[in-house]
């Protein structure tokens, strides 16, 4: 398991759309965030291959879904940030809740609770960073 307290490495935002976008809490947030991240990465100097882009898509879906289900109240928003280097893509999803997520033991009896297990498998590293008004869950995908 990755160190959840590990601080972020410095990365530069890609060219093109802004490196941050805000999404209102709701079931539409994961799809909107995926489209936004794909748009940002389409303008990046270093293109991702299709498999890596699919990994980033799934990670964005899981992190944003967790943020709107467990990290927000009605009227809250989710902040998605995309940062890149020649070696990796980093996605951060910030919400106003201070409770850190945790990996749950897989169970065939639950329909939910597998998202962070997927993130743990697909990401080179992932973790959680405290913010003044909540937290940011981040994941890095190697290119």
CSV table of N, CA and C in Angstrom, one decimal:
chain,number,residue,atom,x,y,z
A,1,UNK,N,0.8,-1.2,0.0
A,1,UNK,CA,0.0,0.0,0.0
A,1,UNK,C,0.9,1.2,0.0
A,2,UNK,N,0.5,2.3,-0.7
A,2,UNK,CA,1.2,3.5,-0.8
A,2,UNK,C,1.1,4.3,0.5
A,3,UNK,N,2.0,5.1,0.8
A,3,UNK,CA,2.0,6.0,2.0
A,3,UNK,C,1.0,7.1,1.8
A,4,UNK,N,-0.1,7.1,2.6
A,4,UNK,CA,-1.2,8.1,2.4
A,4,UNK,C,-0.8,9.5,2.8
A,5,UNK,N,0.3,9.6,3.5
A,5,UNK,CA,0.7,10.9,4.0
A,5,UNK,C,1.8,11.5,3.1
A,6,UNK,N,2.2,10.8,2.1
A,6,UNK,CA,3.3,11.3,1.2
A,6,UNK,C,2.9,12.6,0.5
A,7,UNK,N,3.8,13.6,0.5
A,7,UNK,CA,3.4,14.9,-0.1
A,7,UNK,C,3.7,14.8,-1.6
A,8,UNK,N,3.1,15.8,-2.3
A,8,UNK,CA,3.1,15.8,-3.7
A,8,UNK,C,4.5,16.2,-4.3
A,9,UNK,N,4.8,15.5,-5.4
A,9,UNK,CA,6.0,16.0,-6.1
A,9,UNK,C,5.6,17.1,-7.0
A,10,UNK,N,6.6,18.0,-7.2
A,10,UNK,CA,6.3,19.2,-8.0
A,10,UNK,C,6.1,18.8,-9.5
A,11,UNK,N,5.0,19.2,-10.1
A,11,UNK,CA,4.8,19.0,-11.5
A,11,UNK,C,4.3,20.3,-12.1
A,12,UNK,N,4.4,20.4,-13.4
A,12,UNK,CA,3.9,21.5,-14.2
A,12,UNK,C,2.6,21.2,-14.8
A,13,UNK,N,1.7,22.2,-14.9
A,13,UNK,CA,0.4,21.9,-15.5
A,13,UNK,C,0.7,21.8,-17.0
A,14,UNK,N,-0.1,21.0,-17.7
A,14,UNK,CA,0.0,20.9,-19.2
A,14,UNK,C,-0.5,22.2,-19.9
A,15,UNK,N,-0.1,22.3,-21.1
A,15,UNK,CA,-0.7,23.4,-21.9
A,15,UNK,C,-2.1,23.1,-22.3
A,16,UNK,N,-2.9,24.1,-22.7
A,16,UNK,CA,-4.3,23.9,-23.1
A,16,UNK,C,-5.2,24.3,-22.0
A,17,UNK,N,-6.2,23.6,-21.8
A,17,UNK,CA,-7.2,24.0,-20.8
A,17,UNK,C,-6.6,24.1,-19.4
A,18,UNK,N,-7.2,24.9,-18.5
A,18,UNK,CA,-6.6,25.1,-17.2
A,18,UNK,C,-6.4,23.7,-16.5
A,19,UNK,N,-5.4,23.7,-15.6
A,19,UNK,CA,-5.1,22.5,-14.9
A,19,UNK,C,-6.0,22.1,-13.8
A,20,UNK,N,-7.0,23.0,-13.5
A,20,UNK,CA,-8.0,22.7,-12.5
A,20,UNK,C,-9.4,23.0,-13.0
A,21,UNK,N,-10.3,22.2,-12.5
A,21,UNK,CA,-11.7,22.5,-12.8
A,21,UNK,C,-12.6,22.1,-11.6
A,22,UNK,N,-13.7,22.8,-11.4
A,22,UNK,CA,-14.6,22.5,-10.3
A,22,UNK,C,-15.8,21.9,-10.8
A,23,UNK,N,-16.3,20.8,-10.1
A,23,UNK,CA,-17.5,20.1,-10.5
A,23,UNK,C,-18.5,20.1,-9.3
A,24,UNK,N,-19.7,20.4,-9.6
A,24,UNK,CA,-20.7,20.3,-8.5
A,24,UNK,C,-20.9,18.8,-8.1
A,25,UNK,N,-21.3,18.6,-6.8
A,25,UNK,CA,-21.6,17.3,-6.3
A,25,UNK,C,-22.7,16.7,-7.2
A,26,UNK,N,-22.6,15.5,-7.6
A,26,UNK,CA,-23.7,14.8,-8.3
A,26,UNK,C,-23.2,13.7,-9.1
A,27,UNK,N,-24.2,12.9,-9.5
A,27,UNK,CA,-23.9,11.7,-10.3
A,27,UNK,C,-23.3,12.0,-11.6
A,28,UNK,N,-23.4,13.2,-12.1
A,28,UNK,CA,-22.8,13.6,-13.4
A,28,UNK,C,-21.3,13.9,-13.3
A,29,UNK,N,-20.8,14.1,-12.0
A,29,UNK,CA,-19.5,14.6,-11.8
A,29,UNK,C,-18.4,13.6,-12.4
A,30,UNK,N,-18.5,12.3,-12.2
A,30,UNK,CA,-17.4,11.5,-12.7
A,30,UNK,C,-17.3,11.6,-14.3
A,31,UNK,N,-18.4,11.6,-15.0
A,31,UNK,CA,-18.3,11.6,-16.4
A,31,UNK,C,-17.8,13.0,-16.9
A,32,UNK,N,-18.2,14.1,-16.2
A,32,UNK,CA,-17.7,15.4,-16.6
A,32,UNK,C,-16.2,15.5,-16.3
A,33,UNK,N,-15.8,15.0,-15.1
A,33,UNK,CA,-14.4,15.0,-14.8
A,33,UNK,C,-13.5,14.2,-15.7
A,34,UNK,N,-14.0,13.0,-16.2
A,34,UNK,CA,-13.3,12.2,-17.2
A,34,UNK,C,-13.1,13.0,-18.5
A,35,UNK,N,-14.2,13.6,-18.9
A,35,UNK,CA,-14.1,14.4,-20.2
A,35,UNK,C,-13.1,15.6,-20.0
A,36,UNK,N,-13.2,16.2,-18.9
A,36,UNK,CA,-12.2,17.3,-18.6
A,36,UNK,C,-10.8,16.8,-18.6
A,37,UNK,N,-10.5,15.8,-17.9
A,37,UNK,CA,-9.1,15.2,-17.8
A,37,UNK,C,-8.6,14.8,-19.2
A,38,UNK,N,-9.5,14.1,-20.0
A,38,UNK,CA,-9.1,13.7,-21.4
A,38,UNK,C,-8.8,15.0,-22.2
A,39,UNK,N,-9.6,16.0,-22.0
A,39,UNK,CA,-9.3,17.3,-22.8
A,39,UNK,C,-8.0,17.9,-22.4
A,40,UNK,N,-7.7,17.9,-21.1
A,40,UNK,CA,-6.4,18.5,-20.7
A,40,UNK,C,-5.3,17.6,-21.2
A,41,UNK,N,-5.4,16.3,-21.1
A,41,UNK,CA,-4.3,15.4,-21.6
A,41,UNK,C,-4.1,15.5,-23.1
A,42,UNK,N,-5.2,15.7,-23.8
A,42,UNK,CA,-5.1,15.9,-25.3
A,42,UNK,C,-4.2,17.0,-25.7
A,43,UNK,N,-4.1,18.0,-24.8
A,43,UNK,CA,-3.3,19.2,-25.1
A,43,UNK,C,-1.9,19.1,-24.5
A,44,UNK,N,-1.6,18.0,-23.9
A,44,UNK,CA,-0.3,17.8,-23.3
A,44,UNK,C,0.8,17.5,-24.3
A,45,UNK,N,2.0,18.0,-24.1
A,45,UNK,CA,3.1,17.7,-25.1
A,45,UNK,C,3.4,16.3,-25.2
A,46,UNK,N,3.3,15.5,-24.1
A,46,UNK,CA,3.6,14.1,-24.1
A,46,UNK,C,2.3,13.3,-24.1
A,47,UNK,N,2.0,12.7,-25.3
A,47,UNK,CA,0.7,11.9,-25.4
A,47,UNK,C,0.8,10.6,-24.6
A,48,UNK,N,-0.4,10.3,-24.0
A,48,UNK,CA,-0.5,9.0,-23.3
A,48,UNK,C,-1.0,7.9,-24.3
A,49,UNK,N,-0.5,6.7,-24.2
A,49,UNK,CA,-1.0,5.6,-25.0
A,49,UNK,C,-2.4,5.3,-24.5
A,50,UNK,N,-3.2,4.6,-25.3
A,50,UNK,CA,-4.6,4.3,-25.0
A,50,UNK,C,-4.8,3.6,-23.7
A,51,UNK,N,-3.9,2.6,-23.4
A,51,UNK,CA,-4.0,1.8,-22.1
A,51,UNK,C,-3.8,2.7,-20.9
A,52,UNK,N,-2.8,3.6,-21.0
A,52,UNK,CA,-2.6,4.5,-19.8
A,52,UNK,C,-3.7,5.5,-19.7
A,53,UNK,N,-4.3,6.0,-20.8
A,53,UNK,CA,-5.4,6.9,-20.8
A,53,UNK,C,-6.6,6.2,-20.1
A,54,UNK,N,-6.8,5.0,-20.5
A,54,UNK,CA,-7.9,4.2,-19.9
A,54,UNK,C,-7.7,4.1,-18.4
A,55,UNK,N,-6.5,3.9,-17.9
A,55,UNK,CA,-6.2,3.8,-16.5
A,55,UNK,C,-6.5,5.1,-15.8
A,56,UNK,N,-6.1,6.2,-16.4
A,56,UNK,CA,-6.4,7.5,-15.9
A,56,UNK,C,-7.9,7.7,-15.8
A,57,UNK,N,-8.6,7.4,-16.8
A,57,UNK,CA,-10.1,7.5,-16.8
A,57,UNK,C,-10.7,6.8,-15.6
A,58,UNK,N,-10.3,5.5,-15.4
A,58,UNK,CA,-10.8,4.7,-14.3
A,58,UNK,C,-10.5,5.3,-13.0
A,59,UNK,N,-9.3,5.8,-12.8
A,59,UNK,CA,-8.8,6.4,-11.6
A,59,UNK,C,-9.7,7.7,-11.3
A,60,UNK,N,-9.8,8.5,-12.3
A,60,UNK,CA,-10.7,9.7,-12.2
A,60,UNK,C,-12.1,9.3,-11.8
A,61,UNK,N,-12.7,8.4,-12.4
A,61,UNK,CA,-14.0,7.9,-12.0
A,61,UNK,C,-14.1,7.5,-10.6
A,62,UNK,N,-13.2,6.7,-10.2
A,62,UNK,CA,-13.2,6.2,-8.8
A,62,UNK,C,-13.0,7.3,-7.8
A,63,UNK,N,-12.0,8.2,-8.0
A,63,UNK,CA,-11.7,9.3,-7.0
A,63,UNK,C,-12.9,10.3,-7.0
A,64,UNK,N,-13.4,10.7,-8.1
A,64,UNK,CA,-14.5,11.6,-8.1
A,64,UNK,C,-15.8,11.0,-7.5
A,65,UNK,N,-16.0,9.8,-7.8
A,65,UNK,CA,-17.2,9.1,-7.2
A,65,UNK,C,-17.1,9.1,-5.7
A,66,UNK,N,-15.9,8.7,-5.2
A,66,UNK,CA,-15.7,8.7,-3.8
A,66,UNK,C,-15.9,10.1,-3.2
A,67,UNK,N,-15.4,11.1,-3.9
A,67,UNK,CA,-15.5,12.5,-3.4
A,67,UNK,C,-17.0,12.9,-3.3
A,68,UNK,N,-17.8,12.6,-4.3
A,68,UNK,CA,-19.2,13.1,-4.2
A,68,UNK,C,-20.0,12.2,-3.3
A,69,UNK,N,-19.7,10.9,-3.2
A,69,UNK,CA,-20.5,10.1,-2.3
A,69,UNK,C,-20.1,10.3,-0.8
A,70,UNK,N,-18.8,10.4,-0.5
A,70,UNK,CA,-18.4,10.4,0.9
A,70,UNK,C,-17.7,11.7,1.4
A,71,UNK,N,-17.4,12.6,0.5
A,71,UNK,CA,-16.6,13.8,0.8
A,71,UNK,C,-17.3,15.1,0.7
A,72,UNK,N,-18.6,15.0,0.3
A,72,UNK,CA,-19.3,16.3,0.1
A,72,UNK,C,-20.7,16.2,0.7
A,73,UNK,N,-21.2,17.4,1.0
A,73,UNK,CA,-22.6,17.6,1.4
A,73,UNK,C,-23.3,18.3,0.3
A,74,UNK,N,-24.7,18.4,0.4
A,74,UNK,CA,-25.4,19.2,-0.7
A,74,UNK,C,-24.8,20.6,-0.8
A,75,UNK,N,-24.7,21.0,-2.1
A,75,UNK,CA,-24.1,22.3,-2.4
A,75,UNK,C,-22.6,22.4,-2.5
A,76,UNK,N,-21.9,21.3,-2.1
A,76,UNK,CA,-20.5,21.3,-2.2
A,76,UNK,C,-20.0,21.0,-3.6
A,77,UNK,N,-18.7,21.3,-3.8
A,77,UNK,CA,-18.1,21.0,-5.1
A,77,UNK,C,-16.8,20.2,-5.0
A,78,UNK,N,-16.4,19.7,-6.1
A,78,UNK,CA,-15.2,18.8,-6.1
A,78,UNK,C,-14.2,19.5,-7.0
A,79,UNK,N,-12.9,19.7,-6.6
A,79,UNK,CA,-11.9,20.3,-7.4
A,79,UNK,C,-11.0,19.2,-8.0
A,80,UNK,N,-10.8,19.2,-9.3
A,80,UNK,CA,-10.0,18.2,-10.0
A,80,UNK,C,-8.8,18.9,-10.6
A,81,UNK,N,-7.6,18.4,-10.3
A,81,UNK,CA,-6.4,19.0,-10.8
A,81,UNK,C,-5.6,18.0,-11.6
A,82,UNK,N,-5.1,18.4,-12.8
A,82,UNK,CA,-4.3,17.5,-13.6
A,82,UNK,C,-2.9,18.1,-13.7
A,83,UNK,N,-1.9,17.4,-13.4
A,83,UNK,CA,-0.5,17.8,-13.5
A,83,UNK,C,0.3,16.7,-14.2
A,84,UNK,N,1.3,17.1,-15.0
A,84,UNK,CA,2.1,16.1,-15.8
A,84,UNK,C,3.6,16.4,-15.7
A,85,UNK,N,4.3,15.4,-15.9
A,85,UNK,CA,5.7,15.5,-16.2
A,85,UNK,C,6.0,14.6,-17.4
A,86,UNK,N,7.2,14.5,-17.9
A,86,UNK,CA,7.5,13.6,-19.0
A,86,UNK,C,7.3,12.1,-18.6
A,87,UNK,N,7.3,11.9,-17.2
A,87,UNK,CA,7.3,10.5,-16.7
A,87,UNK,C,5.9,10.1,-16.2
A,88,UNK,N,5.1,11.0,-15.8
A,88,UNK,CA,3.8,10.6,-15.2
A,88,UNK,C,2.7,11.7,-15.4
A,89,UNK,N,1.5,11.2,-15.1
A,89,UNK,CA,0.3,12.0,-15.0
A,89,UNK,C,-0.2,11.9,-13.6
A,90,UNK,N,-0.5,13.1,-13.0
A,90,UNK,CA,-1.0,13.1,-11.6
A,90,UNK,C,-2.4,13.8,-11.7
A,91,UNK,N,-3.3,13.1,-11.0
A,91,UNK,CA,-4.7,13.6,-10.9
A,91,UNK,C,-5.0,13.8,-9.4
A,92,UNK,N,-5.5,14.9,-9.0
A,92,UNK,CA,-5.8,15.2,-7.6
A,92,UNK,C,-7.3,15.5,-7.6
A,93,UNK,N,-8.0,14.9,-6.6
A,93,UNK,CA,-9.5,15.2,-6.4
A,93,UNK,C,-9.6,15.7,-5.0
A,94,UNK,N,-10.0,17.0,-4.9
A,94,UNK,CA,-10.2,17.6,-3.6
A,94,UNK,C,-11.6,17.8,-3.2
A,95,UNK,N,-11.9,17.5,-1.9
A,95,UNK,CA,-13.3,17.7,-1.4
A,95,UNK,C,-13.2,18.3,0.0
A,96,UNK,N,-14.3,18.8,0.5
A,96,UNK,CA,-14.2,19.5,1.8
A,96,UNK,C,-14.2,18.6,3.1
A,97,UNK,N,-14.3,17.3,2.9
A,97,UNK,CA,-14.3,16.4,4.0
A,97,UNK,C,-12.9,16.1,4.5
A,98,UNK,N,-12.7,16.1,5.8
A,98,UNK,CA,-11.3,15.8,6.4
A,98,UNK,C,-11.1,14.3,6.6
A,99,UNK,N,-12.1,13.5,6.5
A,99,UNK,CA,-11.9,12.1,6.7
A,99,UNK,C,-11.1,11.4,5.5
A,100,UNK,N,-10.0,10.8,5.8
A,100,UNK,CA,-9.2,10.1,4.8
A,100,UNK,C,-9.9,8.8,4.3
A,101,UNK,N,-9.8,8.5,3.0
A,101,UNK,CA,-10.4,7.2,2.6
A,101,UNK,C,-9.4,6.1,3.0
A,102,UNK,N,-9.9,4.9,2.9
A,102,UNK,CA,-9.1,3.8,3.2
A,102,UNK,C,-9.5,2.6,2.3
A,103,UNK,N,-8.5,1.8,2.0
A,103,UNK,CA,-8.8,0.6,1.2
A,103,UNK,C,-9.6,-0.4,2.1
A,104,UNK,N,-10.7,-0.9,1.5
A,104,UNK,CA,-11.5,-1.9,2.2
A,104,UNK,C,-11.1,-3.3,1.7
A,105,UNK,N,-11.2,-4.2,2.6
A,105,UNK,CA,-11.0,-5.6,2.2
A,105,UNK,C,-12.1,-6.0,1.2
A,106,UNK,N,-11.6,-6.6,0.1
A,106,UNK,CA,-12.6,-7.0,-0.9
A,106,UNK,C,-13.6,-8.0,-0.4
A,107,UNK,N,-14.8,-7.9,-0.8
A,107,UNK,CA,-15.9,-8.8,-0.4
A,107,UNK,C,-16.9,-9.0,-1.5
A,108,UNK,N,-17.3,-10.2,-1.7
A,108,UNK,CA,-18.3,-10.5,-2.7
A,108,UNK,C,-19.7,-10.2,-2.2
A,109,UNK,N,-19.8,-9.8,-0.9
A,109,UNK,CA,-21.1,-9.5,-0.3
A,109,UNK,C,-21.5,-8.0,-0.5
A,110,UNK,N,-20.6,-7.2,-0.9
A,110,UNK,CA,-20.8,-5.7,-1.1
A,110,UNK,C,-20.8,-5.4,-2.6
A,111,UNK,N,-21.6,-4.5,-3.0
A,111,UNK,CA,-21.6,-4.0,-4.4
A,111,UNK,C,-20.6,-2.8,-4.5
A,112,UNK,N,-20.2,-2.2,-3.4
A,112,UNK,CA,-19.3,-1.0,-3.5
A,112,UNK,C,-18.1,-1.4,-2.6
A,113,UNK,N,-17.2,-0.4,-2.7
A,113,UNK,CA,-16.0,-0.5,-1.8
A,113,UNK,C,-14.7,-1.0,-2.4
A,114,UNK,N,-14.7,-1.1,-3.8
A,114,UNK,CA,-13.6,-1.6,-4.5
A,114,UNK,C,-12.7,-0.6,-5.2
A,115,UNK,N,-13.2,0.7,-5.2
A,115,UNK,CA,-12.6,1.8,-5.9
A,115,UNK,C,-11.1,2.0,-5.6
A,116,UNK,N,-10.8,2.1,-4.3
A,116,UNK,CA,-9.4,2.4,-4.0
A,116,UNK,C,-8.5,1.2,-4.2
A,117,UNK,N,-9.1,0.0,-4.2
A,117,UNK,CA,-8.3,-1.2,-4.6
A,117,UNK,C,-7.9,-1.1,-6.1
A,118,UNK,N,-8.8,-0.6,-6.9
A,118,UNK,CA,-8.5,-0.4,-8.3
A,118,UNK,C,-7.4,0.7,-8.5
A,119,UNK,N,-7.6,1.8,-7.8
A,119,UNK,CA,-6.6,2.9,-7.8
A,119,UNK,C,-5.3,2.4,-7.4
A,120,UNK,N,-5.2,1.6,-6.4
A,120,UNK,CA,-3.9,1.0,-5.8
A,120,UNK,C,-3.2,0.1,-6.9
A,121,UNK,N,-4.0,-0.6,-7.7
A,121,UNK,CA,-3.4,-1.5,-8.7
A,121,UNK,C,-3.0,-0.6,-9.9
A,122,UNK,N,-3.8,0.3,-10.3
A,122,UNK,CA,-3.5,1.1,-11.6
A,122,UNK,C,-2.5,2.2,-11.4
A,123,UNK,N,-2.4,2.8,-10.3
A,123,UNK,CA,-1.5,4.0,-10.0
A,123,UNK,C,-0.1,3.5,-9.7
A,124,UNK,N,0.9,4.3,-10.1
A,124,UNK,CA,2.3,4.0,-9.7
A,124,UNK,C,2.4,4.4,-8.2
A,125,UNK,N,1.7,5.5,-7.8
A,125,UNK,CA,1.6,5.9,-6.4
A,125,UNK,C,0.3,6.6,-6.2
A,126,UNK,N,-0.2,6.6,-5.0
A,126,UNK,CA,-1.4,7.4,-4.6
A,126,UNK,C,-1.4,7.7,-3.2
A,127,UNK,N,-2.1,8.7,-2.8
A,127,UNK,CA,-2.2,9.1,-1.4
A,127,UNK,C,-3.2,10.2,-1.1
A,128,UNK,N,-3.1,10.7,0.1
A,128,UNK,CA,-4.0,11.7,0.5
A,128,UNK,C,-3.2,12.9,1.1
A,129,UNK,N,-3.6,14.1,0.8
A,129,UNK,CA,-2.9,15.3,1.3
A,129,UNK,C,-3.9,16.1,2.0
A,130,UNK,N,-3.6,16.5,3.2
A,130,UNK,CA,-4.5,17.4,4.0
A,130,UNK,C,-4.5,18.8,3.3
A,131,UNK,N,-5.7,19.4,3.3
A,131,UNK,CA,-5.8,20.8,2.7
A,131,UNK,C,-6.4,21.6,3.8
A,132,UNK,N,-6.3,22.9,3.7
A,132,UNK,CA,-6.9,23.8,4.8
A,132,UNK,C,-8.4,23.5,4.9
A,133,UNK,N,-9.1,23.2,3.8
A,133,UNK,CA,-10.6,23.0,3.9
A,133,UNK,C,-10.9,21.6,3.4
A,134,UNK,N,-10.3,20.6,3.9
A,134,UNK,CA,-10.6,19.2,3.5
A,134,UNK,C,-9.3,18.4,3.2
A,135,UNK,N,-9.4,17.7,2.1
A,135,UNK,CA,-8.3,16.8,1.6
A,135,UNK,C,-8.3,16.7,0.1
A,136,UNK,N,-7.2,16.2,-0.4
A,136,UNK,CA,-7.0,15.9,-1.8
A,136,UNK,C,-6.5,14.5,-1.9
A,137,UNK,N,-7.2,13.7,-2.6
A,137,UNK,CA,-6.8,12.3,-2.9
A,137,UNK,C,-6.1,12.4,-4.3
A,138,UNK,N,-4.9,11.9,-4.4
A,138,UNK,CA,-4.2,12.0,-5.6
A,138,UNK,C,-3.7,10.6,-6.1
A,139,UNK,N,-3.5,10.5,-7.4
A,139,UNK,CA,-2.9,9.3,-7.9
A,139,UNK,C,-2.0,9.7,-9.1
A,140,UNK,N,-0.9,9.0,-9.2
A,140,UNK,CA,0.1,9.2,-10.3
A,140,UNK,C,0.1,7.9,-11.2
A,141,UNK,N,0.0,8.1,-12.5
A,141,UNK,CA,0.1,7.1,-13.5
A,141,UNK,C,1.4,7.3,-14.3
A,142,UNK,N,2.2,6.2,-14.3
A,142,UNK,CA,3.4,6.3,-15.1
A,142,UNK,C,3.0,6.3,-16.6
A,143,UNK,N,3.8,7.0,-17.4
A,143,UNK,CA,3.5,7.1,-18.8
A,143,UNK,C,3.9,5.8,-19.5
